[in-house]
Amino acid sequence: MKNSYLRKLQRRQSPNFLDFYSWVYSNSNSVCMHAFISLKICMNICLNKNKKQPTKFQASRGVNRKDLLRGVDSKFGERLLDEILDNTGVRLVDVSGCDTAKRALEEAVILPALNPSLFQGLRQPVKGILLFGPPGNGKTMLAKAVAHESEQVFLNISASSLTSKWVGESEKTIRALFQVAKNAQPSIIFIDEIDSLLTARKDNETEVSRRMKTEFMVQLDGASSSTEDRILIIGATNRPYELDDAILRRFPKRILIDLPDERARAELLHKTLAKHKMLDGLTDYDIRWIARSTDFYSNADLVALCKEAAMVPIRDMDRNKIAKTDGRKIRNLRVSDFKEALSSVKPSCNPKLMEELISFADRAGQK
Ligand SMILES: Nc1ncnc2c1ncn2[C@@H]1O[C@H](COP(=O)(O)OP(=O)(O)O)[C@@H](O)[C@H]1O
Ligand SMILES: [Mg+2]
């Protein structure tokens, strides 16, 4: 019953929006991406702990700490702003694969910013996106890339900053968070590892945790039902099936960030090795061989594999010569280095977790 409702909910969204989008996307994907990248005005609030000056971005948008804290309980608001981090320099082009998620984020963040008048009524941007999937495939990275490249204020909130053991404090912090987001809109709230905050309610749950979830839900509803507020909530989790059903419903787009397929693995290997100038000595055929040999490896596993392979030429060297060797004189990587690395770097993915994620994606998500 519930699942068919969710499926209908998703189907109802797809026709108009996606048809329109696929046209825009196929015709102007790279244009949008370039426009997006060139609009790289730092959007993070990025108030760092020691230096409480407004950032360049805040100054340029006329957003300052005082504006952000308008109507916010100062005790909780100040603490929140101090914990907001992030200006990592990750760009969307650095994230391999994840095409569905990139598209959803573009629809929700980038295209509406280019021409807000187009995105009204049925085309109103989605207000909740849940990124779920096995660890190490780019959920956090994607959110950071959006943070870096979009023009919007990005509030990166950890579960620990929202939870407090004191009765009433978590709710106040959550209210402060949503008020800050409202003051700063258009804005994005990113909650990584959202499962640690909002798992399904259990009988033995503490009063503090129950009240915190209830407040979160109330605020989420307020933000998602208002047609004027432009607050996007992005959640990321490895265990979406543990989330409270009521929370899931507030994330109408639920996107699986899956393990990379062979093509995506080859792309990541190529990109990683090229970035570190270690591609010389490996042919396209070698890269394809490595990609074929790394079924079930996550992107993070592949990066670990490259690091391990990069160590082999050093291990082959005479120890006495290491101190005097010029880095440029170290031999190029060979496919045999990867063969050796493959024996020690294994896929971290847990088959049971994958099964649960795929079944969740079939039931309630999109791939
Ligand atoms: N799609 C990707 N493209 C490039 N690198 C990736 C990708 N996914 C993961 N990585 C690498 O793995 C690391 C961990 O990724 P992360 O985004 O934290 O994974 P998740 O949040 O899904 O667990 C990143 O810092 C990056 O080095
Ligand atoms: Mg993560």
Short mmCIF file of C-alpha atoms and ligand atoms in Angstrom, two decimals:
data_model
loop_
_atom_site.label_atom_id
_atom_site.label_comp_id
_atom_site.label_asym_id
_atom_site.label_seq_id
_atom_site.Cartn_x
_atom_site.Cartn_y
_atom_site.Cartn_z
CA MET A 1 0.00 0.00 0.00
CA LYS A 2 2.65 2.43 1.15
CA ASN A 3 5.02 1.41 -1.63
CA SER A 4 2.47 1.78 -4.35
CA TYR A 5 1.74 5.25 -2.98
CA LEU A 6 5.43 6.13 -3.19
CA ARG A 7 5.70 4.74 -6.70
CA LYS A 8 2.70 6.76 -7.80
CA LEU A 9 4.16 9.80 -6.19
CA GLN A 10 7.31 9.33 -8.21
CA ARG A 11 5.51 8.50 -11.45
CA ARG A 12 3.40 11.56 -11.09
CA GLN A 13 6.53 13.68 -11.06
CA SER A 14 8.34 12.15 -13.94
CA PRO A 15 6.44 12.90 -17.18
CA ASN A 16 6.31 16.68 -17.45
CA PHE A 17 9.39 17.43 -15.53
CA LEU A 18 11.71 14.83 -16.91
CA ASP A 19 10.59 15.21 -20.51
CA PHE A 20 11.28 18.87 -20.24
CA TYR A 21 14.49 18.28 -18.44
CA SER A 22 15.84 15.60 -20.77
CA TRP A 23 15.49 18.12 -23.58
CA VAL A 24 17.29 20.83 -21.65
CA TYR A 25 19.82 18.35 -20.39
CA SER A 26 20.68 16.81 -23.74
CA ASN A 27 20.89 20.18 -25.42
CA SER A 28 22.65 22.20 -22.88
CA ASN A 29 24.18 19.95 -20.32
CA SER A 30 27.67 21.18 -20.90
CA VAL A 31 26.51 24.77 -21.29
CA CYS A 32 24.72 24.57 -17.96
CA MET A 33 27.68 22.92 -16.36
CA HIS A 34 30.02 25.61 -17.63
CA ALA A 35 27.68 28.36 -16.62
CA PHE A 36 27.39 26.68 -13.29
CA ILE A 37 31.12 26.38 -12.84
CA SER A 38 31.80 29.91 -13.96
CA LEU A 39 29.26 31.12 -11.43
CA LYS A 40 31.62 29.78 -8.86
CA ILE A 41 30.99 32.41 -6.29
CA CYS A 42 31.66 30.74 -3.00
CA MET A 43 28.26 29.96 -1.54
CA ASN A 44 29.20 28.33 1.68
CA ILE A 45 28.44 30.17 4.78
CA CYS A 46 31.85 29.01 5.85
CA LEU A 47 32.09 30.96 9.05
CA ASN A 48 35.21 29.69 10.54
CA LYS A 49 35.59 29.38 14.23
CA ASN A 50 38.44 31.78 14.74
CA LYS A 51 37.47 34.42 12.26
CA LYS A 52 33.89 35.45 12.57
CA GLN A 53 34.02 37.95 9.71
CA PRO A 54 31.47 37.59 6.94
CA THR A 55 32.92 35.72 3.98
CA LYS A 56 33.30 37.38 0.57
CA PHE A 57 30.17 35.59 -0.52
CA GLN A 58 28.18 36.89 2.38
CA ALA A 59 29.38 40.36 1.76
CA SER A 60 28.57 40.08 -1.96
CA ARG A 61 25.05 38.84 -1.30
CA GLY A 62 24.61 41.23 1.57
CA VAL A 63 24.15 38.27 3.89
CA ASN A 64 25.84 38.68 7.20
CA ARG A 65 25.77 36.89 10.48
CA LYS A 66 23.19 39.26 11.89
CA ASP A 67 20.84 38.74 8.94
CA LEU A 68 21.21 35.00 9.18
CA LEU A 69 20.37 35.03 12.86
CA ARG A 70 17.25 37.18 12.50
CA GLY A 71 14.50 35.69 14.68
CA VAL A 72 16.80 32.88 15.81
CA ASP A 73 17.47 32.00 19.44
CA SER A 74 21.00 33.41 19.59
CA LYS A 75 22.42 30.73 21.89
CA PHE A 76 21.53 27.97 19.43
CA GLY A 77 21.97 30.00 16.28
CA GLU A 78 25.51 31.12 17.12
CA ARG A 79 26.50 27.56 17.93
CA LEU A 80 25.06 26.32 14.66
CA LEU A 81 26.87 28.89 12.56
CA ASP A 82 30.10 28.00 14.31
CA GLU A 83 29.71 24.38 13.34
CA ILE A 84 28.88 25.00 9.74
CA LEU A 85 31.88 24.06 7.70
CA ASP A 86 32.89 23.35 4.24
CA ASN A 87 34.60 24.91 1.40
CA THR A 88 36.44 21.95 0.09
CA GLY A 89 36.96 22.92 -3.51
CA VAL A 90 35.37 19.71 -4.83
CA ARG A 91 33.70 20.35 -8.18
CA LEU A 92 30.92 18.42 -9.88
CA VAL A 93 33.26 17.41 -12.70
CA ASP A 94 35.48 15.70 -10.09
CA VAL A 95 32.62 13.35 -9.25
CA SER A 96 32.62 10.38 -11.62
CA GLY A 97 29.34 8.83 -12.70
CA CYS A 98 26.32 9.56 -10.45
CA ASP A 99 24.48 10.95 -13.49
CA THR A 100 20.96 10.65 -12.05
CA ALA A 101 21.97 12.46 -8.89
CA LYS A 102 23.83 15.17 -10.79
CA ARG A 103 20.76 15.69 -12.94
CA ALA A 104 18.46 15.89 -9.91
CA LEU A 105 20.76 18.38 -8.22
CA GLU A 106 20.94 20.46 -11.37
CA GLU A 107 17.15 20.48 -11.61
CA ALA A 108 16.78 21.44 -7.99
CA VAL A 109 19.60 23.94 -7.67
CA ILE A 110 21.20 25.10 -10.89
CA LEU A 111 18.52 25.43 -13.54
CA PRO A 112 16.03 27.23 -11.28
CA ALA A 113 18.76 29.72 -10.43
CA LEU A 114 19.31 30.41 -14.15
CA ASN A 115 15.66 31.25 -14.76
CA PRO A 116 13.37 31.05 -11.72
CA SER A 117 10.28 31.98 -13.76
CA LEU A 118 10.45 28.64 -15.63
CA PHE A 119 10.36 26.65 -12.43
CA GLN A 120 6.94 27.26 -11.03
CA GLY A 121 3.81 25.20 -10.59
CA LEU A 122 4.47 21.63 -11.69
CA ARG A 123 8.06 22.56 -12.38
CA GLN A 124 8.68 23.83 -8.89
CA PRO A 125 12.06 22.46 -7.79
CA VAL A 126 11.93 19.46 -5.52
CA LYS A 127 12.51 20.31 -1.86
CA GLY A 128 13.97 17.08 -0.55
CA ILE A 129 16.61 14.83 -2.12
CA LEU A 130 17.86 11.69 -0.39
CA LEU A 131 21.14 10.26 -1.68
CA PHE A 132 21.53 6.68 -0.58
CA GLY A 133 23.91 3.87 -1.43
CA PRO A 134 26.92 1.85 -0.34
CA PRO A 135 29.73 3.81 1.33
CA GLY A 136 32.47 5.38 -0.74
CA ASN A 137 30.62 6.22 -3.95
CA GLY A 138 30.28 9.95 -3.78
CA LYS A 139 27.23 10.91 -1.69
CA THR A 140 29.15 13.33 0.50
CA MET A 141 31.34 14.37 -2.39
CA LEU A 142 28.30 15.28 -4.52
CA ALA A 143 26.85 17.44 -1.77
CA LYS A 144 30.21 19.16 -1.28
CA ALA A 145 30.46 19.79 -5.01
CA VAL A 146 27.03 21.42 -5.00
CA ALA A 147 28.12 23.45 -1.99
CA HIS A 148 31.19 24.65 -3.77
CA GLU A 149 29.65 25.40 -7.13
CA SER A 150 26.17 26.67 -6.49
CA GLU A 151 25.32 30.19 -5.54
CA GLN A 152 23.17 29.18 -2.64
CA VAL A 153 23.89 29.25 1.04
CA PHE A 154 24.84 25.76 2.09
CA LEU A 155 24.32 24.58 5.64
CA ASN A 156 26.25 21.40 6.26
CA ILE A 157 24.92 19.91 9.46
CA SER A 158 26.19 16.87 11.28
CA ALA A 159 23.86 14.75 13.34
CA SER A 160 26.02 15.44 16.38
CA SER A 161 25.49 19.19 16.14
CA LEU A 162 21.73 18.68 16.21
CA THR A 163 21.56 16.25 19.08
CA SER A 164 21.90 17.24 22.66
CA LYS A 165 21.33 15.24 25.75
CA TRP A 166 19.49 18.17 27.34
CA VAL A 167 15.73 18.12 27.04
CA GLY A 168 14.51 20.81 24.68
CA GLU A 169 17.94 21.81 23.32
CA SER A 170 17.81 19.67 20.18
CA GLU A 171 14.43 21.07 19.21
CA LYS A 172 15.67 24.62 19.68
CA THR A 173 18.75 23.90 17.57
CA ILE A 174 16.58 22.43 14.82
CA ARG A 175 14.25 25.43 14.89
CA ALA A 176 17.32 27.69 14.71
CA LEU A 177 18.66 25.70 11.74
CA PHE A 178 15.50 26.06 9.69
CA GLN A 179 15.15 29.74 10.60
CA VAL A 180 18.75 30.39 9.48
CA ALA A 181 18.00 28.55 6.23
CA LYS A 182 14.89 30.65 5.76
CA ASN A 183 16.76 33.88 6.41
CA ALA A 184 19.42 32.86 3.91
CA GLN A 185 17.19 31.46 1.17
CA PRO A 186 17.61 30.23 -1.45
CA SER A 187 19.53 27.81 0.69
CA ILE A 188 20.46 24.17 1.06
CA ILE A 189 20.56 22.13 4.24
CA PHE A 190 22.75 19.03 3.93
CA ILE A 191 22.48 16.34 6.58
CA ASP A 192 25.09 13.63 6.12
CA GLU A 193 24.52 10.20 7.69
CA ILE A 194 20.92 11.21 8.25
CA ASP A 195 20.11 7.71 9.51
CA SER A 196 22.02 8.41 12.71
CA LEU A 197 19.51 11.17 13.40
CA LEU A 198 16.20 10.01 12.04
CA THR A 199 15.89 6.24 12.22
CA ALA A 200 12.44 4.72 12.65
CA ARG A 201 10.94 5.42 16.06
CA LYS A 202 11.33 2.61 18.52
CA ASP A 203 9.60 1.83 21.79
CA ASN A 204 12.76 2.11 23.84
CA GLU A 205 13.66 5.48 22.37
CA THR A 206 14.43 8.31 24.75
CA GLU A 207 12.09 11.22 25.19
CA VAL A 208 14.80 13.59 23.91
CA SER A 209 15.24 11.68 20.68
CA ARG A 210 11.48 11.36 20.10
CA ARG A 211 10.95 15.07 20.55
CA MET A 212 13.88 15.90 18.32
CA LYS A 213 12.43 13.79 15.48
CA THR A 214 9.00 15.31 15.90
CA GLU A 215 10.44 18.83 15.71
CA PHE A 216 12.49 17.91 12.66
CA MET A 217 9.37 16.63 10.93
CA VAL A 218 7.40 19.76 11.78
CA GLN A 219 10.17 21.98 10.38
CA LEU A 220 10.62 19.81 7.31
CA ASP A 221 6.91 20.04 6.60
CA GLY A 222 6.97 23.79 7.03
CA ALA A 223 9.89 24.13 4.62
CA SER A 224 8.51 21.74 2.03
CA SER A 225 4.91 22.91 2.02
CA SER A 226 5.65 26.60 1.68
CA THR A 227 5.60 27.69 -1.96
CA GLU A 228 7.60 30.81 -1.15
CA ASP A 229 10.43 29.32 0.84
CA ARG A 230 13.28 28.07 -1.29
CA ILE A 231 15.03 25.65 1.01
CA LEU A 232 16.34 22.37 -0.38
CA ILE A 233 17.11 19.58 2.06
CA ILE A 234 19.68 17.00 0.95
CA GLY A 235 20.10 13.92 3.11
CA ALA A 236 22.72 11.20 2.64
CA THR A 237 22.67 7.72 4.10
CA ASN A 238 24.03 4.19 3.67
CA ARG A 239 20.95 2.73 5.34
CA PRO A 240 17.80 4.36 3.92
CA TYR A 241 15.57 1.45 4.97
CA GLU A 242 16.22 2.36 8.60
CA LEU A 243 14.73 5.80 8.17
CA ASP A 244 11.37 6.61 9.59
CA ASP A 245 8.67 6.26 6.88
CA ALA A 246 7.37 9.72 7.68
CA ILE A 247 10.85 11.13 7.01
CA LEU A 248 11.17 9.23 3.75
CA ARG A 249 7.97 10.76 2.46
CA ARG A 250 9.51 14.20 2.94
CA PHE A 251 12.26 13.32 0.46
CA PRO A 252 10.34 12.89 -2.78
CA LYS A 253 13.51 12.20 -4.75
CA ARG A 254 15.44 9.22 -3.45
CA ILE A 255 18.44 8.43 -5.58
CA LEU A 256 20.67 5.38 -5.40
CA ILE A 257 24.35 6.26 -5.64
CA ASP A 258 25.39 2.82 -6.74
CA LEU A 259 28.71 1.04 -7.10
CA PRO A 260 30.38 2.13 -10.35
CA ASP A 261 29.93 -0.12 -13.40
CA GLU A 262 32.88 -1.06 -15.62
CA ARG A 263 32.69 2.11 -17.70
CA ALA A 264 32.46 4.34 -14.62
CA ARG A 265 35.37 2.47 -13.02
CA ALA A 266 37.52 3.03 -16.10
CA GLU A 267 36.59 6.72 -16.03
CA LEU A 268 37.50 7.08 -12.36
CA LEU A 269 40.79 5.18 -12.77
CA HIS A 270 41.71 7.34 -15.75
CA LYS A 271 40.79 10.55 -13.95
CA THR A 272 42.59 9.66 -10.73
CA LEU A 273 45.80 8.56 -12.46
CA ALA A 274 45.77 11.55 -14.84
CA LYS A 275 45.26 13.95 -11.93
CA HIS A 276 48.39 12.59 -10.25
CA LYS A 277 50.33 12.37 -13.53
CA MET A 278 50.68 8.60 -13.30
CA LEU A 279 48.94 7.65 -16.51
CA ASP A 280 52.08 7.40 -18.66
CA GLY A 281 53.01 3.78 -19.10
CA LEU A 282 49.41 2.54 -18.95
CA THR A 283 47.42 2.05 -22.14
CA ASP A 284 43.63 2.34 -22.54
CA TYR A 285 43.66 -1.44 -22.80
CA ASP A 286 45.37 -1.65 -19.37
CA ILE A 287 42.83 0.70 -17.80
CA ARG A 288 39.98 -1.38 -19.26
CA TRP A 289 41.60 -4.53 -17.87
CA ILE A 290 41.80 -3.01 -14.40
CA ALA A 291 38.18 -1.81 -14.67
CA ARG A 292 37.10 -5.32 -15.68
CA SER A 293 38.96 -6.84 -12.74
CA THR A 294 37.36 -4.60 -10.13
CA ASP A 295 33.74 -5.74 -10.02
CA PHE A 296 32.06 -4.65 -6.75
CA TYR A 297 34.80 -2.13 -5.94
CA SER A 298 33.48 1.22 -4.74
CA ASN A 299 34.97 4.47 -6.00
CA ALA A 300 36.79 4.85 -2.69
CA ASP A 301 38.19 1.29 -3.10
CA LEU A 302 39.44 2.23 -6.58
CA VAL A 303 41.21 5.29 -5.22
CA ALA A 304 42.77 3.04 -2.56
CA LEU A 305 43.81 0.60 -5.31
CA CYS A 306 45.56 3.38 -7.25
CA LYS A 307 47.38 4.46 -4.09
CA GLU A 308 48.51 0.90 -3.42
CA ALA A 309 49.68 0.43 -7.02
CA ALA A 310 51.54 3.75 -6.87
CA MET A 311 53.59 2.39 -3.95
CA VAL A 312 54.87 -0.65 -5.89
CA PRO A 313 57.62 1.19 -7.84
CA ILE A 314 58.86 2.64 -4.54
CA ARG A 315 58.90 -0.81 -2.93
CA ASP A 316 60.90 -2.11 -5.89
CA MET A 317 63.64 0.44 -5.26
CA ASP A 318 66.79 -0.11 -3.37
CA ARG A 319 66.20 1.37 0.11
CA ASN A 320 69.61 3.03 0.13
CA LYS A 321 68.74 5.00 -2.99
CA ILE A 322 65.36 6.33 -1.83
CA ALA A 323 66.77 9.39 -0.06
CA LYS A 324 68.62 10.60 -3.14
CA THR A 325 66.09 9.72 -5.85
CA ASP A 326 64.40 12.49 -7.80
CA GLY A 327 60.60 11.91 -7.90
CA ARG A 328 60.59 12.37 -11.70
CA LYS A 329 62.96 9.46 -12.13
CA ILE A 330 60.71 6.85 -10.56
CA ARG A 331 59.52 4.38 -13.16
CA ASN A 332 56.01 4.63 -14.63
CA LEU A 333 53.20 2.50 -13.29
CA ARG A 334 52.60 -0.83 -15.02
CA VAL A 335 49.58 -3.06 -15.14
CA SER A 336 51.54 -5.58 -13.06
CA ASP A 337 51.58 -3.02 -10.20
CA PHE A 338 47.78 -3.10 -10.26
CA LYS A 339 47.81 -6.90 -10.33
CA GLU A 340 49.88 -6.80 -7.17
CA ALA A 341 47.67 -4.12 -5.58
CA LEU A 342 44.54 -6.16 -6.39
CA SER A 343 45.78 -8.90 -4.11
CA SER A 344 45.74 -6.59 -1.10
CA VAL A 345 42.96 -4.05 -1.83
CA LYS A 346 39.65 -5.90 -1.85
CA PRO A 347 36.14 -4.55 -2.43
CA SER A 348 34.72 -3.15 0.80
CA CYS A 349 31.13 -3.64 -0.28
CA ASN A 350 29.04 -5.92 1.84
CA PRO A 351 26.76 -8.15 -0.34
CA LYS A 352 23.98 -8.12 2.25
CA LEU A 353 24.02 -4.32 2.38
CA MET A 354 23.89 -4.20 -1.44
CA GLU A 355 20.92 -6.54 -1.49
CA GLU A 356 19.06 -4.37 1.00
CA LEU A 357 19.91 -1.19 -0.89
CA ILE A 358 18.82 -2.57 -4.26
CA SER A 359 15.58 -3.83 -2.82
CA PHE A 360 14.98 -0.40 -1.23
CA ALA A 361 15.78 1.29 -4.55
CA ASP A 362 13.29 -0.97 -6.40
CA ARG A 363 10.67 -0.28 -3.80
CA ALA A 364 11.11 3.39 -3.04
CA GLY A 365 13.95 4.99 -4.94
CA GLN A 366 15.36 5.68 -8.35
CA LYS A 367 18.64 4.58 -9.89
N1 LIG B 1 31.88 9.37 -7.76
C1 LIG B 1 33.13 9.58 -7.32
N2 LIG B 1 34.02 10.20 -8.11
C2 LIG B 1 35.28 10.41 -7.68
N3 LIG B 1 35.76 10.01 -6.48
C3 LIG B 1 34.91 9.39 -5.64
C4 LIG B 1 33.56 9.16 -6.03
N4 LIG B 1 32.95 8.51 -5.02
C5 LIG B 1 33.86 8.36 -4.05
N5 LIG B 1 35.04 8.88 -4.41
C6 LIG B 1 36.26 8.86 -3.58
O1 LIG B 1 35.94 8.23 -2.35
C7 LIG B 1 36.01 9.15 -1.26
C8 LIG B 1 34.82 8.94 -0.34
O2 LIG B 1 33.63 9.33 -1.01
P1 LIG B 1 32.33 9.87 -0.24
O3 LIG B 1 31.67 10.89 -1.07
O4 LIG B 1 32.71 10.29 1.15
O5 LIG B 1 31.45 8.56 -0.16
P2 LIG B 1 30.06 8.32 0.55
O6 LIG B 1 29.61 9.61 1.16
O7 LIG B 1 29.17 7.83 -0.53
O8 LIG B 1 30.34 7.26 1.57
C9 LIG B 1 36.04 10.53 -1.89
O9 LIG B 1 36.75 11.44 -1.11
C10 LIG B 1 36.72 10.26 -3.23
O10 LIG B 1 38.12 10.19 -3.08
MG MG B 2 29.47 10.05 3.18
#
